[in-house]
Backbone as a chain_set.jsonl record, in Angstrom:
{"seq": "MAAELKELKKLADGSPSPQNNKRAEEVLLAFKEAICDFTTLPPNNTKTAQSQKERTLAMQGYETACVLAAKNILTVDSALERHAQLLQPYYFDYRAELGDSSKRGEILALELLSLLVGKKLGDFYSLMERIPLKERSDKYINYVVELEKNLMEGNYNQLLKTRQKSPSTLYKALLNKLESTVQDEIASCIEQSYPSISLAAAAKLMNVKPQDVLNYAEGKENW", "coords": {"N": [[152.998, 12.555, 231.663], [153.861, 11.293, 234.134], [153.153, 8.765, 233.318], [154.849, 8.246, 231.127], [157.324, 8.262, 232.432], [157.015, 6.102, 234.16], [156.808, 4.003, 232.31], [159.318, 4.149, 231.119], [160.949, 3.387, 233.266], [160.089, 0.782, 233.582], [160.931, -0.338, 231.178], [163.654, -0.066, 231.592], [164.105, -2.015, 233.427], [164.14, -4.236, 231.931], [165.541, -6.139, 229.186], [167.868, -5.699, 226.422], [166.39, -5.531, 223.196], [165.199, -5.55, 219.84], [162.549, -4.556, 219.832], [162.21, -3.462, 222.443], [164.288, -1.596, 222.448], [163.553, 0.206, 220.421], [161.112, 1.115, 221.46], [161.998, 2.345, 223.806], [163.379, 4.596, 222.856], [161.234, 5.991, 221.704], [159.524, 6.513, 223.911], [161.207, 7.956, 225.587], [161.642, 10.23, 224.042], [159.031, 11.274, 224.026], [158.792, 11.824, 226.729], [160.754, 13.843, 227.061], [159.658, 15.83, 225.457], [157.39, 16.395, 226.917], [158.407, 17.497, 229.318], [159.291, 19.865, 228.415], [157.428, 21.77, 228.877], [157.817, 22.47, 231.468], [158.806, 25.021, 233.711], [160.899, 25.413, 235.405], [163.324, 24.237, 234.982], [166.891, 23.671, 234.243], [168.475, 26.464, 232.649], [167.372, 27.698, 234.879], [167.46, 28.731, 238.172], [165.752, 29.426, 240.15], [163.681, 28.942, 242.981], [160.429, 27.667, 243.203], [156.899, 27.089, 243.798], [156.468, 24.86, 242.296], [158.918, 23.925, 241.562], [160.492, 21.903, 242.891], [159.023, 19.526, 242.435], [158.944, 19.429, 239.597], [161.672, 19.402, 238.919], [162.528, 17.082, 240.176], [161.116, 15.094, 238.779], [162.239, 15.414, 236.219], [164.913, 14.793, 236.798], [164.689, 12.084, 237.561], [163.852, 10.996, 235.154], [166.095, 11.436, 233.485], [167.993, 9.96, 234.881], [166.959, 7.403, 234.49], [167.243, 7.233, 231.745], [170.019, 7.068, 231.58], [170.419, 4.57, 232.725], [169.118, 2.959, 230.836], [170.786, 3.425, 228.648], [173.21, 2.379, 229.586], [172.581, -0.303, 229.715], [172.357, -0.928, 227.123], [169.886, -0.674, 225.964], [168.943, 1.717, 225.205], [170.228, 2.913, 222.413], [171.235, 5.026, 220.976], [173.861, 7.049, 219.669], [176.336, 8.085, 221.984], [174.517, 8.285, 224.078], [174.594, 7.723, 226.846], [176.606, 9.464, 227.796], [175.516, 11.985, 227.118], [173.08, 12.101, 228.59], [173.991, 11.791, 231.165], [175.363, 14.16, 231.444], [173.213, 15.929, 231.325], [172.097, 15.391, 233.756], [173.725, 16.565, 235.673], [173.175, 19.284, 236.695], [171.037, 18.701, 238.402], [172.12, 16.966, 240.238], [174.083, 18.505, 241.42], [173.743, 21.475, 241.316], [171.065, 21.737, 242.142], [171.013, 20.288, 244.43], [170.662, 20.918, 247.173], [167.977, 21.548, 247.273], [166.636, 19.294, 246.2], [167.707, 17.106, 247.488], [169.436, 13.944, 247.898], [169.317, 11.621, 245.326], [168.437, 8.151, 245.32], [169.875, 6.808, 243.481], [172.116, 8.252, 243.008], [174.996, 7.873, 243.67], [175.556, 5.518, 242.214], [174.971, 6.282, 239.565], [176.637, 8.528, 239.16], [179.114, 7.262, 239.387], [178.885, 5.59, 237.203], [178.989, 7.444, 235.122], [181.595, 8.404, 235.544], [183.03, 6.054, 235.036], [182.412, 5.687, 232.35], [183.739, 7.886, 231.234], [186.356, 7.222, 231.916], [186.768, 4.813, 230.503], [186.431, 5.831, 227.961], [188.722, 7.274, 227.749], [188.743, 9.926, 228.446], [190.213, 11.683, 230.282], [190.583, 14.256, 231.321], [187.955, 15.226, 231.593], [187.091, 13.313, 233.376], [188.596, 13.881, 235.725], [187.697, 16.452, 236.186], [185.001, 16.038, 236.835], [185.363, 14.514, 239.141], [186.38, 16.474, 240.821], [184.121, 17.902, 241.415], [182.745, 16.295, 243.091], [182.203, 15.935, 246.477], [184.74, 15.333, 248.997], [184.018, 13.605, 251.133], [182.076, 12.112, 249.951], [183.333, 10.474, 248.208], [183.937, 8.078, 249.275], [181.808, 6.506, 248.86], [180.521, 3.38, 247.809], [180.227, 2.862, 245.069], [181.474, 5.012, 243.713], [184.039, 4.917, 244.839], [184.863, 2.486, 243.864], [185.27, 2.965, 241.093], [187.265, 4.873, 241.29], [189.338, 3.285, 242.284], [189.76, 1.645, 240.053], [190.688, 3.55, 238.239], [193.055, 4.331, 239.525], [194.569, 1.943, 239.437], [194.801, 1.732, 236.664], [196.247, 4.067, 235.953], [198.617, 3.569, 237.266], [199.551, 1.488, 235.874], [199.039, -1.003, 236.763], [197.901, -3.558, 235.727], [197.059, -6.216, 236.132], [195.992, -6.133, 238.72], [193.952, -4.363, 238.198], [192.296, -5.892, 236.532], [191.502, -7.788, 238.361], [190.092, -6.206, 240.151], [188.077, -5.424, 238.475], [186.404, -7.614, 238.475], [184.926, -7.312, 240.745], [182.724, -5.683, 240.62], [180.301, -3.363, 241.827], [177.859, -3.0, 240.675], [175.554, -4.128, 238.23], [175.098, -2.513, 236.105], [177.463, -1.639, 235.111], [178.582, -3.481, 233.493], [178.861, -3.633, 230.573], [180.597, -1.47, 230.031], [182.789, -2.202, 231.58], [183.586, -4.472, 230.234], [184.575, -3.327, 227.911], [186.669, -1.873, 229.025], [188.266, -3.949, 229.989], [189.052, -5.119, 227.592], [190.607, -3.041, 226.554], [192.649, -2.963, 228.459], [193.772, -5.499, 228.131], [194.851, -5.159, 225.602], [196.853, -3.329, 226.247], [198.47, -4.886, 227.952], [199.216, -6.888, 226.157], [200.711, -5.371, 224.391], [202.844, -4.664, 226.038], [203.927, -7.2, 226.487], [204.755, -7.857, 223.91], [206.792, -5.996, 223.522], [208.558, -6.655, 225.514], [209.268, -9.365, 225.523], [211.085, -11.563, 223.536], [210.143, -14.03, 222.801], [207.45, -16.052, 224.039], [205.742, -18.378, 226.106], [202.546, -19.923, 225.508], [201.061, -20.437, 227.824], [202.281, -18.734, 229.688], [201.768, -16.207, 228.581], [199.007, -16.216, 228.746], [198.678, -16.184, 231.492], [199.751, -13.669, 232.173], [197.964, -12.008, 230.832], [195.712, -12.64, 232.121], [193.808, -14.477, 231.233], [192.323, -17.355, 229.569], [194.336, -19.879, 227.882], [193.285, -20.441, 225.275], [191.936, -18.084, 224.786], [194.027, -16.328, 224.409], [195.028, -17.251, 221.993], [192.818, -16.692, 220.364], [192.847, -13.938, 220.572], [195.342, -13.333, 219.394], [194.904, -14.057, 216.761], [193.505, -11.985, 215.666], [195.319, -9.943, 215.492], [198.085, -8.244, 214.042], [201.452, -9.258, 213.591], [201.804, -10.456, 216.113]], "CA": [[154.339, 12.692, 232.22], [154.091, 10.174, 235.052], [153.009, 7.515, 232.562], [156.08, 8.048, 230.356], [158.39, 7.912, 233.358], [156.75, 4.744, 234.634], [157.147, 3.059, 231.241], [160.776, 4.165, 230.982], [161.511, 2.581, 234.349], [159.771, -0.615, 233.277], [161.84, -0.737, 230.106], [164.994, -0.144, 232.168], [164.183, -3.277, 234.168], [164.171, -5.315, 230.964], [166.777, -6.45, 228.464], [167.869, -5.176, 225.057], [165.754, -6.261, 222.104], [164.775, -4.543, 218.859], [161.28, -3.951, 220.244], [162.442, -2.63, 223.625], [165.157, -0.48, 222.085], [162.752, 1.181, 219.682], [160.13, 1.706, 222.372], [162.702, 3.223, 224.734], [163.626, 5.855, 222.159], [159.956, 6.674, 221.529], [159.011, 6.989, 225.199], [162.117, 9.005, 226.073], [161.338, 11.433, 223.268], [157.762, 11.805, 224.546], [159.095, 12.369, 228.056], [161.47, 15.112, 226.885], [158.705, 16.811, 224.927], [156.475, 16.762, 228.002], [159.043, 18.368, 230.307], [159.533, 21.184, 227.805], [156.442, 22.686, 229.451], [158.25, 22.864, 232.802], [159.424, 26.362, 233.697], [161.913, 25.539, 236.461], [164.482, 23.392, 234.669], [168.1, 24.429, 233.92], [169.376, 27.068, 233.635], [166.62, 28.421, 235.903], [167.821, 28.316, 239.519], [164.777, 29.971, 241.086], [162.775, 28.003, 243.64], [159.019, 28.029, 243.142], [156.024, 26.066, 244.37], [156.513, 23.682, 241.426], [160.283, 23.589, 241.135], [160.963, 20.627, 243.418], [158.325, 18.452, 241.74], [159.364, 19.387, 238.2], [163.078, 19.02, 238.834], [162.636, 15.68, 240.585], [160.652, 14.273, 237.656], [163.242, 15.482, 235.16], [166.078, 14.049, 237.268], [164.391, 10.65, 237.486], [163.821, 10.629, 233.739], [167.458, 11.377, 232.966], [168.63, 8.807, 235.517], [166.47, 6.201, 233.813], [167.877, 7.224, 230.422], [171.385, 6.577, 231.782], [170.314, 3.121, 232.936], [168.781, 2.381, 229.54], [171.979, 3.487, 227.797], [174.207, 1.454, 230.135], [172.148, -1.668, 229.433], [172.248, -1.035, 225.664], [168.488, -0.626, 225.517], [168.962, 2.984, 224.479], [171.44, 2.685, 221.622], [171.634, 6.23, 220.245], [175.258, 7.381, 219.933], [176.666, 8.959, 223.118], [173.331, 8.47, 224.916], [174.975, 7.753, 228.258], [177.348, 10.695, 228.062], [174.621, 13.148, 227.022], [172.098, 12.139, 229.674], [174.74, 12.023, 232.398], [175.608, 15.605, 231.476], [171.943, 16.582, 231.65], [171.816, 15.145, 235.17], [174.621, 17.258, 236.595], [172.543, 20.368, 237.472], [170.15, 18.137, 239.426], [172.966, 16.343, 241.252], [174.958, 19.475, 242.062], [173.156, 22.802, 241.502], [169.768, 21.642, 242.837], [171.139, 19.256, 245.466], [170.089, 21.38, 248.44], [166.517, 21.527, 247.163], [166.105, 17.972, 245.867], [168.29, 16.021, 248.267], [170.179, 12.961, 247.107], [168.612, 10.492, 244.733], [168.95, 6.84, 245.735], [170.75, 6.327, 242.409], [173.171, 9.247, 242.786], [176.339, 7.302, 243.641], [175.66, 4.544, 241.132], [174.973, 6.961, 238.271], [177.866, 9.324, 239.063], [180.2, 6.323, 239.107], [178.673, 5.14, 235.826], [179.531, 8.496, 234.253], [183.049, 8.384, 235.707], [183.536, 4.87, 234.337], [182.29, 5.97, 230.922], [184.822, 8.808, 230.886], [187.612, 6.482, 232.041], [186.841, 3.885, 229.369], [186.586, 6.651, 226.759], [190.021, 7.96, 227.852], [188.507, 11.368, 228.61], [190.701, 11.839, 231.648], [190.34, 15.626, 231.761], [186.568, 15.282, 232.044], [187.028, 12.443, 234.555], [189.108, 14.605, 236.89], [186.813, 17.609, 236.424], [183.834, 15.545, 237.553], [185.808, 14.133, 240.484], [186.528, 17.689, 241.617], [182.789, 18.356, 241.841], [182.236, 15.347, 244.082], [182.828, 16.204, 247.78], [185.656, 14.299, 249.467], [183.34, 12.622, 251.974], [181.224, 11.276, 249.105], [184.164, 9.597, 247.384], [183.985, 6.76, 249.923], [180.655, 5.754, 248.367], [181.049, 2.129, 247.249], [180.26, 2.921, 243.61], [182.485, 5.986, 243.297], [185.336, 4.411, 245.264], [185.208, 1.397, 242.958], [185.823, 3.524, 239.856], [188.525, 5.51, 241.673], [190.327, 2.209, 242.357], [190.071, 1.264, 238.67], [191.518, 4.622, 237.667], [194.367, 4.253, 240.168], [195.254, 0.793, 238.852], [195.086, 2.029, 235.262], [197.301, 5.079, 235.873], [199.861, 2.97, 237.768], [199.932, 0.384, 235.004], [198.848, -2.248, 237.517], [196.815, -4.114, 234.937], [196.521, -7.436, 236.731], [195.132, -5.73, 239.825], [192.758, -3.765, 237.61], [191.427, -6.966, 236.067], [190.917, -8.399, 239.55], [189.105, -5.244, 240.648], [186.971, -5.452, 237.51], [185.499, -8.712, 238.822], [184.232, -6.987, 241.984], [181.822, -4.574, 240.319], [179.158, -3.253, 242.737], [176.625, -2.769, 239.917], [175.449, -4.783, 236.925], [175.049, -1.476, 235.071], [178.801, -1.347, 234.631], [179.091, -4.656, 232.781], [179.291, -3.352, 229.196], [181.762, -0.593, 230.077], [183.91, -2.973, 232.112], [184.051, -5.345, 229.151], [185.402, -2.477, 227.043], [187.888, -1.563, 229.759], [189.075, -5.167, 230.017], [189.639, -5.259, 226.262], [191.663, -2.03, 226.465], [193.744, -3.391, 229.333], [194.43, -6.638, 227.489], [195.668, -4.589, 224.53], [198.032, -2.736, 226.878], [199.316, -5.985, 228.41], [199.762, -7.527, 224.956], [201.745, -4.47, 223.877], [204.003, -4.811, 226.936], [204.507, -8.521, 226.216], [205.425, -7.784, 222.599], [208.002, -5.188, 223.647], [209.443, -7.164, 226.574], [209.647, -10.769, 225.353], [211.317, -12.021, 222.15], [209.192, -15.13, 222.637], [206.807, -16.358, 225.313], [204.858, -19.536, 225.984], [201.111, -19.639, 225.533], [200.617, -20.434, 229.217], [202.786, -17.52, 230.351], [201.015, -15.068, 228.041], [197.652, -16.298, 229.301], [198.757, -15.768, 232.891], [199.959, -12.224, 232.201], [196.752, -11.337, 230.353], [194.619, -13.052, 233.013], [192.788, -15.141, 230.419], [192.618, -18.748, 229.253], [195.213, -19.994, 226.707], [192.525, -20.331, 224.034], [191.622, -16.663, 224.587], [195.235, -15.718, 223.853], [195.044, -17.628, 220.571], [191.768, -15.914, 219.703], [193.32, -12.55, 220.531], [196.449, -13.237, 218.449], [194.396, -14.201, 215.395], [193.015, -10.702, 215.172], [196.36, -8.946, 215.576], [199.227, -8.435, 213.166], [202.778, -9.3, 214.229], [201.738, -10.778, 217.55]], "C": [[154.688, 11.509, 233.127], [154.033, 8.846, 234.314], [154.273, 7.213, 231.757], [157.223, 7.617, 231.271], [158.232, 6.481, 233.869], [157.133, 3.719, 233.572], [158.649, 3.0, 231.016], [161.434, 3.275, 232.036], [161.255, 1.093, 234.112], [160.696, -1.142, 232.187], [163.263, -0.92, 230.64], [165.192, -1.418, 232.989], [164.307, -4.48, 233.235], [165.538, -5.512, 230.34], [166.708, -5.872, 227.057], [167.154, -6.11, 224.089], [165.341, -5.204, 221.093], [163.501, -3.821, 219.277], [161.476, -3.007, 221.433], [163.286, -1.407, 223.294], [164.373, 0.622, 221.364], [161.769, 1.886, 220.601], [160.793, 2.664, 223.354], [162.966, 4.59, 224.101], [162.334, 6.664, 222.026], [159.463, 7.287, 222.838], [159.902, 8.091, 225.755], [161.875, 10.31, 225.334], [160.05, 12.083, 223.771], [157.965, 12.446, 225.921], [159.766, 13.741, 227.941], [160.552, 16.204, 226.343], [157.777, 17.296, 226.029], [157.132, 17.722, 228.991], [159.447, 19.721, 229.715], [158.559, 22.228, 228.352], [156.825, 23.132, 230.859], [159.003, 24.195, 232.725], [160.582, 26.494, 234.673], [163.163, 24.711, 236.196], [165.69, 24.249, 234.303], [167.931, 25.24, 232.645], [168.663, 27.845, 234.753], [166.962, 27.882, 237.294], [166.837, 28.81, 240.58], [163.907, 28.875, 241.683], [161.35, 28.533, 243.559], [158.206, 26.911, 243.789], [156.102, 24.762, 243.583], [157.923, 23.17, 241.16], [160.754, 22.227, 241.637], [160.327, 19.452, 242.679], [158.835, 18.314, 240.306], [160.802, 18.898, 238.068], [163.297, 17.562, 239.226], [162.208, 14.749, 239.455], [161.68, 14.246, 236.529], [164.475, 14.673, 235.543], [165.848, 12.548, 237.143], [164.361, 10.163, 236.039], [165.219, 10.482, 233.16], [168.249, 10.235, 233.61], [168.235, 7.519, 234.795], [167.06, 6.088, 232.409], [169.308, 6.711, 230.514], [171.392, 5.063, 231.966], [170.036, 2.417, 231.608], [170.002, 2.345, 228.618], [173.031, 2.485, 228.269], [173.875, 0.006, 229.807], [171.963, -1.92, 227.934], [170.813, -1.221, 225.191], [168.269, 0.674, 224.753], [170.284, 3.027, 223.734], [171.877, 3.887, 220.795], [173.065, 6.586, 220.636], [175.388, 8.369, 221.087], [175.493, 9.199, 224.059], [173.695, 8.575, 226.397], [175.66, 9.066, 228.61], [176.419, 11.909, 228.073], [173.67, 13.224, 228.203], [172.768, 12.29, 231.037], [175.055, 13.513, 232.543], [174.341, 16.364, 231.855], [171.595, 16.433, 233.129], [172.594, 16.054, 236.105], [173.987, 18.437, 237.339], [171.675, 19.843, 238.617], [170.968, 17.532, 240.575], [173.798, 17.363, 242.029], [174.263, 20.81, 242.341], [171.861, 22.767, 242.316], [169.825, 20.69, 244.039], [170.482, 19.668, 246.784], [168.572, 21.296, 248.43], [165.983, 20.1, 247.015], [166.581, 16.866, 246.807], [168.988, 15.04, 247.341], [169.273, 11.844, 246.612], [169.234, 9.192, 245.23], [169.924, 6.277, 244.705], [171.973, 7.216, 242.208], [174.562, 8.62, 242.655], [176.548, 6.363, 242.47], [175.76, 5.221, 239.767], [176.214, 7.833, 238.097], [179.058, 8.426, 238.738], [180.096, 5.772, 237.683], [179.237, 6.167, 234.847], [181.056, 8.525, 234.337], [183.664, 7.212, 234.938], [183.487, 5.071, 232.828], [183.417, 6.876, 230.448], [186.177, 8.104, 230.931], [187.807, 5.548, 230.855], [187.052, 4.651, 228.063], [187.873, 7.445, 226.717], [189.868, 9.476, 227.889], [188.905, 11.758, 230.036], [190.507, 13.259, 232.181], [188.937, 15.78, 232.307], [186.378, 14.431, 233.303], [187.455, 13.213, 235.798], [188.26, 15.829, 237.21], [185.575, 17.188, 237.199], [184.218, 15.136, 238.969], [185.939, 15.356, 241.38], [185.192, 18.212, 242.13], [182.2, 17.466, 242.938], [182.937, 15.596, 245.414], [183.672, 15.025, 248.261], [184.935, 13.209, 250.26], [182.467, 11.669, 251.155], [182.035, 10.277, 248.288], [184.364, 8.224, 248.021], [182.768, 5.916, 249.571], [181.162, 4.527, 247.603], [181.145, 2.155, 245.727], [181.395, 3.824, 243.124], [183.88, 5.479, 243.647], [185.809, 3.28, 244.346], [185.859, 1.925, 241.679], [187.153, 4.229, 240.137], [189.646, 4.466, 241.748], [190.724, 1.738, 240.952], [191.006, 2.286, 238.036], [192.932, 4.572, 238.224], [195.178, 3.109, 239.563], [195.69, 1.08, 237.415], [196.25, 3.006, 235.131], [198.65, 4.522, 236.335], [200.36, 1.847, 236.861], [199.822, -0.958, 235.685], [197.675, -3.008, 236.908], [196.215, -5.378, 235.549], [195.597, -7.114, 237.904], [193.844, -5.113, 239.293], [191.78, -4.845, 237.162], [190.78, -7.703, 237.237], [189.82, -7.5, 240.118], [187.872, -5.249, 239.759], [185.943, -6.523, 237.864], [184.635, -8.405, 240.05], [183.243, -5.83, 241.803], [180.618, -4.543, 241.268], [177.823, -3.086, 242.011], [176.659, -3.494, 238.577], [175.396, -3.769, 235.787], [176.409, -1.245, 234.427], [179.346, -2.429, 233.689], [179.638, -4.325, 231.393], [180.544, -2.486, 229.176], [182.987, -1.338, 230.601], [184.46, -3.949, 231.081], [184.958, -4.56, 228.196], [186.731, -2.161, 227.719], [188.823, -2.767, 229.791], [189.771, -5.379, 228.677], [190.8, -4.278, 226.075], [192.884, -2.446, 227.263], [194.495, -4.561, 228.705], [195.299, -6.185, 226.319], [196.966, -4.015, 225.099], [199.004, -3.826, 227.334], [199.99, -6.666, 227.215], [200.884, -6.691, 224.363], [203.017, -4.569, 224.719], [204.712, -6.141, 226.695], [205.331, -8.473, 224.931], [206.757, -7.053, 222.698], [209.027, -5.812, 224.6], [209.974, -8.564, 226.336], [209.88, -11.103, 223.872], [210.389, -13.181, 221.803], [208.629, -15.451, 224.021], [205.857, -17.537, 225.105], [203.403, -19.097, 226.05], [200.607, -19.531, 226.97], [201.052, -19.168, 229.947], [202.038, -16.28, 229.878], [199.606, -15.041, 228.614], [197.632, -15.823, 230.746], [198.906, -14.254, 233.004], [198.696, -11.463, 231.803], [195.522, -11.704, 231.172], [193.451, -13.65, 232.232], [193.186, -16.602, 230.223], [193.52, -18.804, 228.017], [194.468, -19.859, 225.377], [192.174, -18.886, 223.727], [192.824, -15.916, 224.016], [195.325, -16.016, 222.36], [194.003, -16.823, 219.791], [192.192, -14.457, 219.542], [194.38, -12.386, 219.439], [195.963, -13.317, 216.998], [193.942, -12.864, 214.809], [194.06, -9.595, 215.16], [197.5, -9.286, 214.607], [200.505, -8.437, 213.996], [202.711, -9.571, 215.724], [201.765, -12.281, 217.728]], "O": [[155.683, 10.817, 232.911], [154.768, 7.913, 234.638], [154.72, 6.067, 231.705], [157.995, 6.72, 230.932], [159.211, 5.745, 233.992], [157.716, 2.683, 233.89], [159.198, 1.93, 230.752], [162.353, 2.511, 231.739], [162.105, 0.252, 234.407], [161.184, -2.269, 232.271], [163.988, -1.813, 230.201], [166.324, -1.845, 233.215], [164.548, -5.602, 233.682], [166.559, -5.105, 230.895], [165.622, -5.588, 226.551], [167.302, -7.33, 224.161], [165.151, -4.048, 221.473], [163.386, -2.609, 219.096], [160.968, -1.886, 221.43], [163.03, -0.314, 223.798], [164.517, 1.807, 221.664], [161.609, 3.104, 220.533], [160.21, 3.692, 223.699], [162.793, 5.621, 224.751], [162.339, 7.881, 222.213], [159.038, 8.442, 222.869], [159.404, 9.058, 226.332], [161.901, 11.381, 225.94], [159.987, 13.303, 223.924], [157.376, 13.483, 226.227], [159.391, 14.683, 228.638], [160.663, 17.367, 226.732], [157.417, 18.472, 226.07], [156.488, 18.661, 229.457], [159.892, 20.612, 230.438], [158.833, 23.426, 228.298], [156.229, 24.068, 231.393], [159.744, 24.446, 231.775], [161.189, 27.561, 234.771], [163.976, 24.51, 237.099], [165.534, 25.448, 234.071], [167.325, 24.776, 231.679], [169.314, 28.58, 235.497], [166.769, 26.696, 237.559], [167.07, 28.63, 241.775], [163.45, 27.982, 240.97], [161.101, 29.711, 243.816], [158.757, 25.919, 244.264], [155.839, 23.687, 244.124], [158.096, 22.092, 240.59], [161.359, 21.471, 240.877], [161.014, 18.49, 242.335], [159.124, 17.207, 239.852], [161.109, 18.075, 237.205], [164.16, 16.889, 238.664], [162.858, 13.736, 239.2], [161.96, 13.193, 235.956], [165.025, 13.949, 234.714], [166.722, 11.823, 236.669], [164.793, 9.049, 235.741], [165.503, 9.528, 232.436], [169.084, 9.613, 232.953], [169.075, 6.66, 234.527], [167.343, 4.988, 231.936], [169.765, 5.996, 229.623], [172.255, 4.364, 231.435], [170.653, 1.398, 231.298], [170.226, 1.369, 227.903], [173.67, 1.82, 227.453], [174.773, -0.82, 229.641], [171.48, -2.975, 227.524], [170.558, -1.839, 224.158], [167.511, 0.723, 223.785], [171.343, 3.162, 224.347], [172.803, 3.773, 219.991], [173.445, 6.444, 221.798], [174.655, 9.355, 221.166], [175.466, 10.206, 224.766], [173.161, 9.422, 227.113], [175.326, 9.7, 229.61], [176.529, 12.765, 228.951], [173.47, 14.301, 228.764], [172.179, 12.853, 231.96], [175.014, 14.055, 233.648], [174.393, 17.33, 232.617], [170.877, 17.263, 233.687], [172.155, 16.29, 237.23], [174.242, 18.585, 238.534], [171.589, 20.468, 239.675], [170.557, 17.582, 241.735], [174.175, 17.111, 243.173], [174.2, 21.235, 243.495], [171.599, 23.681, 243.099], [168.787, 20.332, 244.596], [169.822, 18.856, 247.432], [167.952, 21.007, 249.454], [164.985, 19.744, 247.64], [165.945, 15.817, 246.914], [169.112, 15.284, 246.141], [168.558, 11.21, 247.388], [170.428, 9.145, 245.526], [170.707, 5.378, 245.012], [172.784, 6.952, 241.321], [175.234, 8.813, 241.642], [177.586, 6.402, 241.81], [176.535, 4.793, 238.912], [176.787, 7.879, 237.009], [179.907, 8.779, 237.919], [181.114, 5.519, 237.038], [179.884, 5.806, 233.864], [181.732, 8.654, 233.317], [184.69, 7.362, 234.275], [184.407, 4.675, 232.113], [183.986, 6.656, 229.379], [187.042, 8.354, 230.092], [188.888, 5.499, 230.269], [187.759, 4.185, 227.17], [188.109, 8.202, 225.776], [190.74, 10.214, 227.43], [188.068, 12.107, 230.869], [190.29, 13.439, 233.379], [188.738, 16.389, 233.358], [185.599, 14.786, 234.187], [186.755, 13.198, 236.81], [188.121, 16.203, 238.374], [185.142, 17.89, 238.113], [183.463, 15.392, 239.907], [185.641, 15.285, 242.572], [185.137, 18.885, 243.159], [181.26, 17.862, 243.627], [184.16, 15.479, 245.483], [183.364, 13.869, 247.973], [185.212, 12.023, 250.079], [182.155, 10.564, 251.598], [181.474, 9.331, 247.734], [184.896, 7.313, 247.386], [182.698, 4.742, 249.937], [182.122, 4.624, 246.839], [182.044, 1.539, 245.154], [182.171, 3.452, 242.244], [184.803, 5.599, 242.841], [187.003, 3.137, 244.085], [186.878, 1.396, 241.234], [188.064, 4.185, 239.311], [190.772, 4.732, 241.325], [191.897, 1.464, 240.698], [191.987, 1.93, 237.383], [193.9, 4.751, 237.484], [196.346, 3.29, 239.217], [196.793, 0.723, 237.002], [197.138, 2.808, 234.303], [199.699, 4.949, 235.854], [201.455, 1.32, 237.057], [200.43, -1.937, 235.252], [196.597, -3.089, 237.496], [195.003, -5.585, 235.49], [194.55, -7.741, 238.067], [192.771, -5.312, 239.864], [190.575, -4.728, 237.386], [189.653, -8.185, 237.127], [188.757, -7.975, 240.516], [186.751, -5.095, 240.243], [184.754, -6.363, 237.588], [183.711, -9.158, 240.359], [182.97, -5.09, 242.748], [179.982, -5.573, 241.493], [176.773, -3.035, 242.651], [177.671, -3.476, 237.877], [175.624, -4.123, 234.63], [176.494, -0.713, 233.32], [180.446, -2.294, 233.155], [180.765, -4.701, 231.071], [181.457, -2.738, 228.389], [184.098, -1.124, 230.117], [185.66, -4.222, 231.056], [185.978, -5.071, 227.733], [187.783, -2.176, 227.081], [190.035, -2.619, 229.638], [190.937, -5.77, 228.63], [191.839, -4.629, 225.515], [194.017, -2.302, 226.803], [195.725, -4.603, 228.747], [196.36, -6.758, 226.072], [198.039, -4.185, 224.519], [200.212, -3.711, 227.129], [201.18, -6.98, 227.256], [201.887, -7.227, 223.891], [204.127, -4.561, 224.187], [205.941, -6.207, 226.697], [206.452, -8.98, 224.873], [207.732, -7.43, 222.047], [210.221, -5.531, 224.503], [211.017, -8.929, 226.88], [208.978, -10.943, 223.05], [209.914, -13.302, 220.674], [209.253, -15.16, 225.041], [205.244, -17.67, 224.045], [203.08, -18.035, 226.581], [199.822, -18.64, 227.294], [200.29, -18.598, 230.728], [201.712, -15.403, 230.678], [199.075, -13.976, 228.928], [196.697, -15.148, 231.176], [198.257, -13.627, 233.84], [198.392, -10.409, 232.363], [194.436, -11.165, 230.962], [192.283, -13.381, 232.514], [194.255, -17.029, 230.66], [193.488, -17.893, 227.189], [194.972, -19.224, 224.45], [192.117, -18.49, 222.563], [192.663, -14.98, 223.233], [195.658, -15.14, 221.563], [194.278, -16.335, 218.695], [191.932, -13.828, 218.516], [194.336, -11.435, 218.658], [196.557, -12.705, 216.11], [193.997, -12.655, 213.598], [193.746, -8.444, 214.857], [197.827, -10.453, 214.387], [200.62, -7.707, 214.981], [203.465, -8.991, 216.506], [201.72, -12.77, 218.857]]}, "num_chains": 1, "name": "protein.A"}
């Protein structure tokens, strides 16, 4: 058990590669099989002599799985979403017993960002409701809240500026997806608002280089 968790954490410190990706899936599977022997995991809410130890190990494993998924080392479909969901009982239901993980804010914000990028706004707001008000000032959570605010207000340029101030490298892949979505929205606004526009002006509105506008236009019809 401890050996699998240690290897998972080591893999999470690395970079994506065919070898690392395959090994991450194998070790995570072994980890999940091992914790099947635990008797205090969800939905069991009873405290026992072993519950804190077992629940802490499971929480750390699922946190590491989220990191692996965010870094594209764990590439199974919906890996981040599934493991973030598995973490919720440990972050909320068992919080009094386990205390706060050092990764809590970073991982909760990672899940929020994933929901925002996936346009699952209902799930985004449901998770926000579970997070106490005083915790929303956490630098990771507040960062995603600012992104959501900019997105809902249609303040795309401010969103792209905020995107550059990410407090965690774990958010890089999701932020790239969000930036692409935002650029699509800006391009749509340009198309509807301007009969014609210079390359330089379009680049300024999209917050990219002129060559990037040309690259973008090549992949779009009627733009």
